[in-house]
Coordinates of C-alpha atoms in Angstrom, one line a residue:
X1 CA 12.5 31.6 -9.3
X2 CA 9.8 30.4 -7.4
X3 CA 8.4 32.7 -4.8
X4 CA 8.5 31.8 -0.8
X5 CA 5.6 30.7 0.9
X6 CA 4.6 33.7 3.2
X7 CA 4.4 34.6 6.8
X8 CA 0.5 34.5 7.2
X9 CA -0.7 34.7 10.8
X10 CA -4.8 34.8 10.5
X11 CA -7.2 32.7 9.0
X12 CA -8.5 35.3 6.7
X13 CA -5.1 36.6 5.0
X14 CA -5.1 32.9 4.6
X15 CA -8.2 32.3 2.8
X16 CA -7.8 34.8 0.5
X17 CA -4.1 33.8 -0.1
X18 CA -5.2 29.8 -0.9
X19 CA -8.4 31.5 -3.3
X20 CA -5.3 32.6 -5.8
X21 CA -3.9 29.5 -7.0
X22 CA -1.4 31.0 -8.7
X23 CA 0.4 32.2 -5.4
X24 CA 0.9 28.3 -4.3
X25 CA 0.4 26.4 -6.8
X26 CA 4.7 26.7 -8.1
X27 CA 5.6 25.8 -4.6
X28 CA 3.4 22.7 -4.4
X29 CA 5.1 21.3 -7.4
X30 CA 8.3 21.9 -6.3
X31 CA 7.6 20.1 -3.2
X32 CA 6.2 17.2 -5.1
X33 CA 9.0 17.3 -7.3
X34 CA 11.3 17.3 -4.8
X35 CA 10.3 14.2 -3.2
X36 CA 10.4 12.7 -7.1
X37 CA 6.5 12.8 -7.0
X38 CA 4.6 14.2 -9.8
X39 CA 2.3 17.0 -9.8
X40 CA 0.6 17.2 -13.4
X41 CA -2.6 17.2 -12.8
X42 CA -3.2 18.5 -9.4
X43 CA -6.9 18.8 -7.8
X44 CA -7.6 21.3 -5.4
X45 CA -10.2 20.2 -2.9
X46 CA -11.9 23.2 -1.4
X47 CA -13.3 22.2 2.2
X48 CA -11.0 22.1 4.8
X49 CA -8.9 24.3 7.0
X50 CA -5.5 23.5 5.3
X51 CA -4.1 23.2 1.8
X52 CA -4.7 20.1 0.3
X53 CA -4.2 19.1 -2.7
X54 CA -3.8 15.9 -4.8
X55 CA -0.7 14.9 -6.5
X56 CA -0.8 12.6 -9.6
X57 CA -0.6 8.7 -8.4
X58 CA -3.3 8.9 -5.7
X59 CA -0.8 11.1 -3.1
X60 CA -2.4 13.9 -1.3
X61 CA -0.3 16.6 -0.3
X62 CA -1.6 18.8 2.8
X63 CA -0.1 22.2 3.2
X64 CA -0.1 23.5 6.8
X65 CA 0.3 27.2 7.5
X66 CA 2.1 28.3 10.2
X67 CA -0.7 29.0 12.8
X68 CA -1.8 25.9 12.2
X69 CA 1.6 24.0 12.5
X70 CA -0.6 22.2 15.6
X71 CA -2.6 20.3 13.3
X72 CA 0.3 19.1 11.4
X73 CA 1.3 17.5 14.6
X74 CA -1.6 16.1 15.6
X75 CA -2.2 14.4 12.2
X76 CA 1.4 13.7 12.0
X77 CA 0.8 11.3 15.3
X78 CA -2.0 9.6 14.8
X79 CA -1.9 8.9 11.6
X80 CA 1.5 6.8 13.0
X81 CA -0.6 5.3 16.6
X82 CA -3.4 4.7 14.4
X83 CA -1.2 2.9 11.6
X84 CA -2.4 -0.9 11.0
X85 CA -4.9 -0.7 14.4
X86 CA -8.2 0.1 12.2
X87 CA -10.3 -2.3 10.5
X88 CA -11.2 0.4 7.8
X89 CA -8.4 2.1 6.1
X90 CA -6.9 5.6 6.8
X91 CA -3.9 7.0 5.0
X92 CA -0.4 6.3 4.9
X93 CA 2.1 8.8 5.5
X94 CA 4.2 8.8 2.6
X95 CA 6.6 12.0 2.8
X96 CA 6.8 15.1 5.3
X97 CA 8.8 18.2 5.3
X98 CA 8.7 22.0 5.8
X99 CA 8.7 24.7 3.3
X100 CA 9.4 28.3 4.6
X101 CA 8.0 27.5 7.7
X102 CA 5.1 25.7 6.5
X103 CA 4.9 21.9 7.3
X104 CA 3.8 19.3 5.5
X105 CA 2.6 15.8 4.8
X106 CA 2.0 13.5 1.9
X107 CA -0.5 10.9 2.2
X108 CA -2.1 8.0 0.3
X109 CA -5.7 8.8 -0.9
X110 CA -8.4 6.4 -0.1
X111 CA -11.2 5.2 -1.9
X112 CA -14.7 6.2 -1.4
X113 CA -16.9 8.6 -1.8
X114 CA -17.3 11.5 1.3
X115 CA -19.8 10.8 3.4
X116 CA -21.4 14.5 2.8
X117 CA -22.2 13.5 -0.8
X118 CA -23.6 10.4 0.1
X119 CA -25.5 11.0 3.0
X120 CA -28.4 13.2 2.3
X121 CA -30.2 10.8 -0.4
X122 CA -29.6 7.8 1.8
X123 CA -32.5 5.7 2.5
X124 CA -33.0 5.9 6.6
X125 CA -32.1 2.3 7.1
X126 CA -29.1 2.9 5.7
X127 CA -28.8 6.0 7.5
X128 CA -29.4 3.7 10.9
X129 CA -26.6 1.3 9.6
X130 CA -24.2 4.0 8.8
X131 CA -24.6 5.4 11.7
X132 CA -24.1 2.2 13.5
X133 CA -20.9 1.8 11.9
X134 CA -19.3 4.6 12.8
X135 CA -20.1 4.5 16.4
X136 CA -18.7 1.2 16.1
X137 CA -15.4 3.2 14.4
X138 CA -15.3 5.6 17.2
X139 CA -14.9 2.9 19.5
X140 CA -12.3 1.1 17.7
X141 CA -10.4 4.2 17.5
X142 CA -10.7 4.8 21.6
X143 CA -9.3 1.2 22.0
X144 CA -6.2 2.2 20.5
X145 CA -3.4 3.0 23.6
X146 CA -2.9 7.0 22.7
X147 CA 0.7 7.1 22.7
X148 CA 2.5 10.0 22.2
X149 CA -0.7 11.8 21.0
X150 CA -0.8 11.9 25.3
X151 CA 1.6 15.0 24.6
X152 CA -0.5 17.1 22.8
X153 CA -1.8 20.4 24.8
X154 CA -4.1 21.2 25.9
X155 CA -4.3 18.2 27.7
X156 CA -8.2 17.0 28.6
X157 CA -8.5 19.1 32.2
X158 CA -6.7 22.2 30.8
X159 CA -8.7 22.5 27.5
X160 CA -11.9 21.5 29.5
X161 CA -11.5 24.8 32.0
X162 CA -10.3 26.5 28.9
X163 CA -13.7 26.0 27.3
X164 CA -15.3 26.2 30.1
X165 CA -14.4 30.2 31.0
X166 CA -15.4 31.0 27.5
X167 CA -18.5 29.5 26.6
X168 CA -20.9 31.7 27.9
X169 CA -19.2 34.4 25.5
X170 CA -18.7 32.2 22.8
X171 CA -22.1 31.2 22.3
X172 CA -23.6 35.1 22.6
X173 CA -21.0 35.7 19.9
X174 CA -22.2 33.3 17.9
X175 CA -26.0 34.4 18.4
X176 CA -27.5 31.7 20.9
X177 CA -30.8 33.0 21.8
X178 CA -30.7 34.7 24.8
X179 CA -33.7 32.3 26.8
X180 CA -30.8 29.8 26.5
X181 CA -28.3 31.6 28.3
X182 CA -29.8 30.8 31.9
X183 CA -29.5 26.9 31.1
X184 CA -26.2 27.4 29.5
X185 CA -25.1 29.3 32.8
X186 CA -26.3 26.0 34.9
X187 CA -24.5 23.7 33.0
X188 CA -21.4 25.3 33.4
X189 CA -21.6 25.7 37.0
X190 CA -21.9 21.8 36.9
X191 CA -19.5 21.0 34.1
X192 CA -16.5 20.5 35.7
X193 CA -18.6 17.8 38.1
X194 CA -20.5 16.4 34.9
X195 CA -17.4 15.8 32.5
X196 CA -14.8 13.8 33.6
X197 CA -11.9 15.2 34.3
X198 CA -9.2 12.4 35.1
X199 CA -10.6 9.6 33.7
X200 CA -8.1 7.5 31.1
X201 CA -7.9 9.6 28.0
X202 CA -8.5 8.0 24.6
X203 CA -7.7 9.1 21.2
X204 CA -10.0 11.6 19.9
X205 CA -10.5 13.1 16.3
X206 CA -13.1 15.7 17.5
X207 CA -15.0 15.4 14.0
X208 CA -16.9 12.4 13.1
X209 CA -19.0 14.2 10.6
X210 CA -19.4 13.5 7.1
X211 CA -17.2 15.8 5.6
X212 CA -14.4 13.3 7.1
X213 CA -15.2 9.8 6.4
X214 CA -15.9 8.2 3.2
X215 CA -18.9 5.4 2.2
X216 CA -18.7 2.5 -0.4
X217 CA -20.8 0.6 -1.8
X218 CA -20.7 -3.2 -0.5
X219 CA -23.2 -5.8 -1.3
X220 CA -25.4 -2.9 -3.1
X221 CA -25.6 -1.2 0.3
X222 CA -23.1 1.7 1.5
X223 CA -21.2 1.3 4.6
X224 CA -17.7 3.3 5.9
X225 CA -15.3 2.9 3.7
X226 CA -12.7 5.0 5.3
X227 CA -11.4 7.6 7.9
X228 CA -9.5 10.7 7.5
X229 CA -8.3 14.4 8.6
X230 CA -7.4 13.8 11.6
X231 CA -5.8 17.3 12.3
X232 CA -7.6 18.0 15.5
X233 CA -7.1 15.3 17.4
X234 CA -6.3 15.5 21.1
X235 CA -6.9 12.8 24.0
X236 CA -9.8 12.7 26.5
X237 CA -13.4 12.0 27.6
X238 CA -14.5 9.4 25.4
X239 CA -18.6 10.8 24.8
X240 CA -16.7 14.0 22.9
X241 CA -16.7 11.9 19.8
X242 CA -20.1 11.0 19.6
X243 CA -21.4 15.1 19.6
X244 CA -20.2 15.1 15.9
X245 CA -23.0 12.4 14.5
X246 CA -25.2 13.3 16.9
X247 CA -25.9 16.9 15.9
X248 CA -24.9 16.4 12.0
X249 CA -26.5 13.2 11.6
X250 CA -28.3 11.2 14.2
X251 CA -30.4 15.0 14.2
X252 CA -33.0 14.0 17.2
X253 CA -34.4 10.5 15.1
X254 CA -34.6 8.4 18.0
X255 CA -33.6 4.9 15.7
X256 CA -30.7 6.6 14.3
X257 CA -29.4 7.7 18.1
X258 CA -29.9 4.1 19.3
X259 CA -28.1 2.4 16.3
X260 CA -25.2 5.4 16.8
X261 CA -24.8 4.4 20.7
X262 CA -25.3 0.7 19.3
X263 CA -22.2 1.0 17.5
X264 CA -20.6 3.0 20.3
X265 CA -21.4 0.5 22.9
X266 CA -24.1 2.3 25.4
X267 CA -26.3 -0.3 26.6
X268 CA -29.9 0.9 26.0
X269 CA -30.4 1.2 30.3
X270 CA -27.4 3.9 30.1
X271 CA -29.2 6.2 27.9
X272 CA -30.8 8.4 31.0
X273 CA -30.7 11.8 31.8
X274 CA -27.2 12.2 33.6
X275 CA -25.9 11.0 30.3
X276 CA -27.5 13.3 28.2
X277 CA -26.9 16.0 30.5
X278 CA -22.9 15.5 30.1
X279 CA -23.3 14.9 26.6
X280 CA -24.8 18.4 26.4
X281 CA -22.5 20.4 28.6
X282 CA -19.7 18.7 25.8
X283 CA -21.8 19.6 23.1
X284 CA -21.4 23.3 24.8
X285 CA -18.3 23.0 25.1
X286 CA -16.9 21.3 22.0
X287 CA -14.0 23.4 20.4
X288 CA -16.4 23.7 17.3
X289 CA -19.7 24.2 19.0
X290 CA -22.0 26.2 17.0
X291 CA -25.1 24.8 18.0
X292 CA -27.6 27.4 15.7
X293 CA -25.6 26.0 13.2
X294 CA -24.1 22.1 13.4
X295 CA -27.6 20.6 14.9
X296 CA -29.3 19.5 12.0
X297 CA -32.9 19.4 13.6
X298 CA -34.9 21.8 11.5
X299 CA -36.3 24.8 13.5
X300 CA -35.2 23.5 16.9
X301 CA -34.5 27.0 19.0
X302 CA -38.6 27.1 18.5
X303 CA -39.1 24.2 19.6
X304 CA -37.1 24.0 23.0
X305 CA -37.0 26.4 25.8
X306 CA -33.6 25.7 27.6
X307 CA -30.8 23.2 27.0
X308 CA -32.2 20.3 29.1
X309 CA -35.6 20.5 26.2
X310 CA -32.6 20.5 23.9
X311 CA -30.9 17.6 24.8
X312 CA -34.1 15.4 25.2
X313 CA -34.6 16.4 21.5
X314 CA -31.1 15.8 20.0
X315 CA -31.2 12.1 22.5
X316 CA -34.3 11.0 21.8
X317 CA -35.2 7.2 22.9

């Protein structure tokens, strides 16, 4: 008899319920088995918010818990508007269901190797062209028509104002030093005039970071090899996807920002302050913003004195 999955309402009930394999591991077989996919050798893979786990036969089944059923349906609908529209590959939906209130998807898994493995000991070049690439991904993406990813909520303007009423507290939560706050209260008096609010929403995946694409080796170079997890995507402002490689990635080099907006498709003469302004107030506002600890630019809160310091360092040209 195989227990139920459970009724888990917070994230850390839930981590500690997916650390004991042996509480999940019966139920993800029988999932697999009921779909007349095998399950002998499964491999956990440990970052992430949800379950996932791979099935024998290059299948990937990810396991959303109930407080997360959102993501589900977010993945659930772009992997479909995306399907066929990308010139690099993203998985194929293969089988969904729901298990005791827990949804689910099975997917194809790609090849490559994740970008977080690869990416430290690349050469800067490579860094430049990587970086290149994926702002030329991000842009291919936004060309896609959203579809019925337009449904998701919040839409743009709600989850804008949302973010915009709980910043200030977010970011003293999260330990932003205090000469910061000042800037941070100017830039949202001004964000609702600096982000666009009704322009044509596009498809966003909110994390263009290396944890979610994967690199392969062409020509004795790596480039993008594929695109996945696309659990938070919503539809808006375009610039929100290009905070992810800035902060992880492009890190304040001034070649590795120009080959990212390259990619992206800002003309060099567009790179001015009124852009990196709005860039920051998203950066602020970003549903994952943890600025202390996502902007990879080693000692920066020493090195700035207020946000409009910080985004000439992140932007440099």
């Amino acid at each position: 008899m195989i227990a139920p999955l459970p009724s888990i309402t917070d994230y850390d009930t839930y981590r500690a319920w997916r650390g004991d394999t042996s509480r999940w591991l019966p139920v993800v077989r029988d999932i697999a088995d009921g779909h007349g996919l095998s399950c002998d050798d499964p491999h956990v893979f440990s970052t992430g918010t949800n379950l996932v786990v791979g099935l024998d036969g290059e299948l990937i089944l990810k396991l959303f818990p109930p407080f997360l059923r959102p993501q589900c349906v977010s993945e659930r609908g772009a992997l479909a508007e995306l399907r066929g529209r990308l010139g690099i590959p993203i998985p194929e939906l293969v089988a969904e269901g729901e298990r005791d209130g827990w949804p689910y998807l099975v997917i194809t898994r790609l090849s490559g190797t994740v970008g977080s493995e690869v990416w430290p000991s690349l050469p800067e070049a490579e860094r430049e062209r990587v970086l290149g690439e994926i702002g030329a991904v991000i842009a291919e993406v936004q060309r896609v028509p959203p579809g019925r990813l337009l449904a998701i909520e919040p839409r743009w303007e709600a989850f804008m104002r949302g973010q915009i009423v709980q910043c200030r507290a977010r970011h003293e939560r999260l330990g932003l030093p205090a000469k910061f706050l000042s800037s941070l209260d100017d830039l949202l008096r001004d964000a609702t005039e600096l982000v666009p609010m009704h322009a044509p929403p596009v498809i966003l995946t909110g994390e263009y970071i290396p944890e979610n694409f994967l690199l392969g080796r062409r020509a004795d170079v790596w480039h993008v090899a594929g695109l996945f997890d696309f659990g938070d995507v919503r539809t808006g402002w375009g610039e929100y996807d290009l905070l992810g490689p800035s902060a992880f990635m492009a890190a304040g080099h001034p070649r590795r920002v120009r080959s990212l907006f390259d990619g992206y498709g800002i003309p060099q003469a567009e790179v001015n302050f009124a852009l990196k302004r709005r860039l920051m107030a998203l950066m602020m506002l970003h549903a994952a913003s943890d600025p202390l600890r996502h902007i990879c630019i080693a000692g920066w809160p020493d090195r700035v004195d207020d946000l409009v310091q910080l985004q000439e360092l992140i932007w440099s040209d």
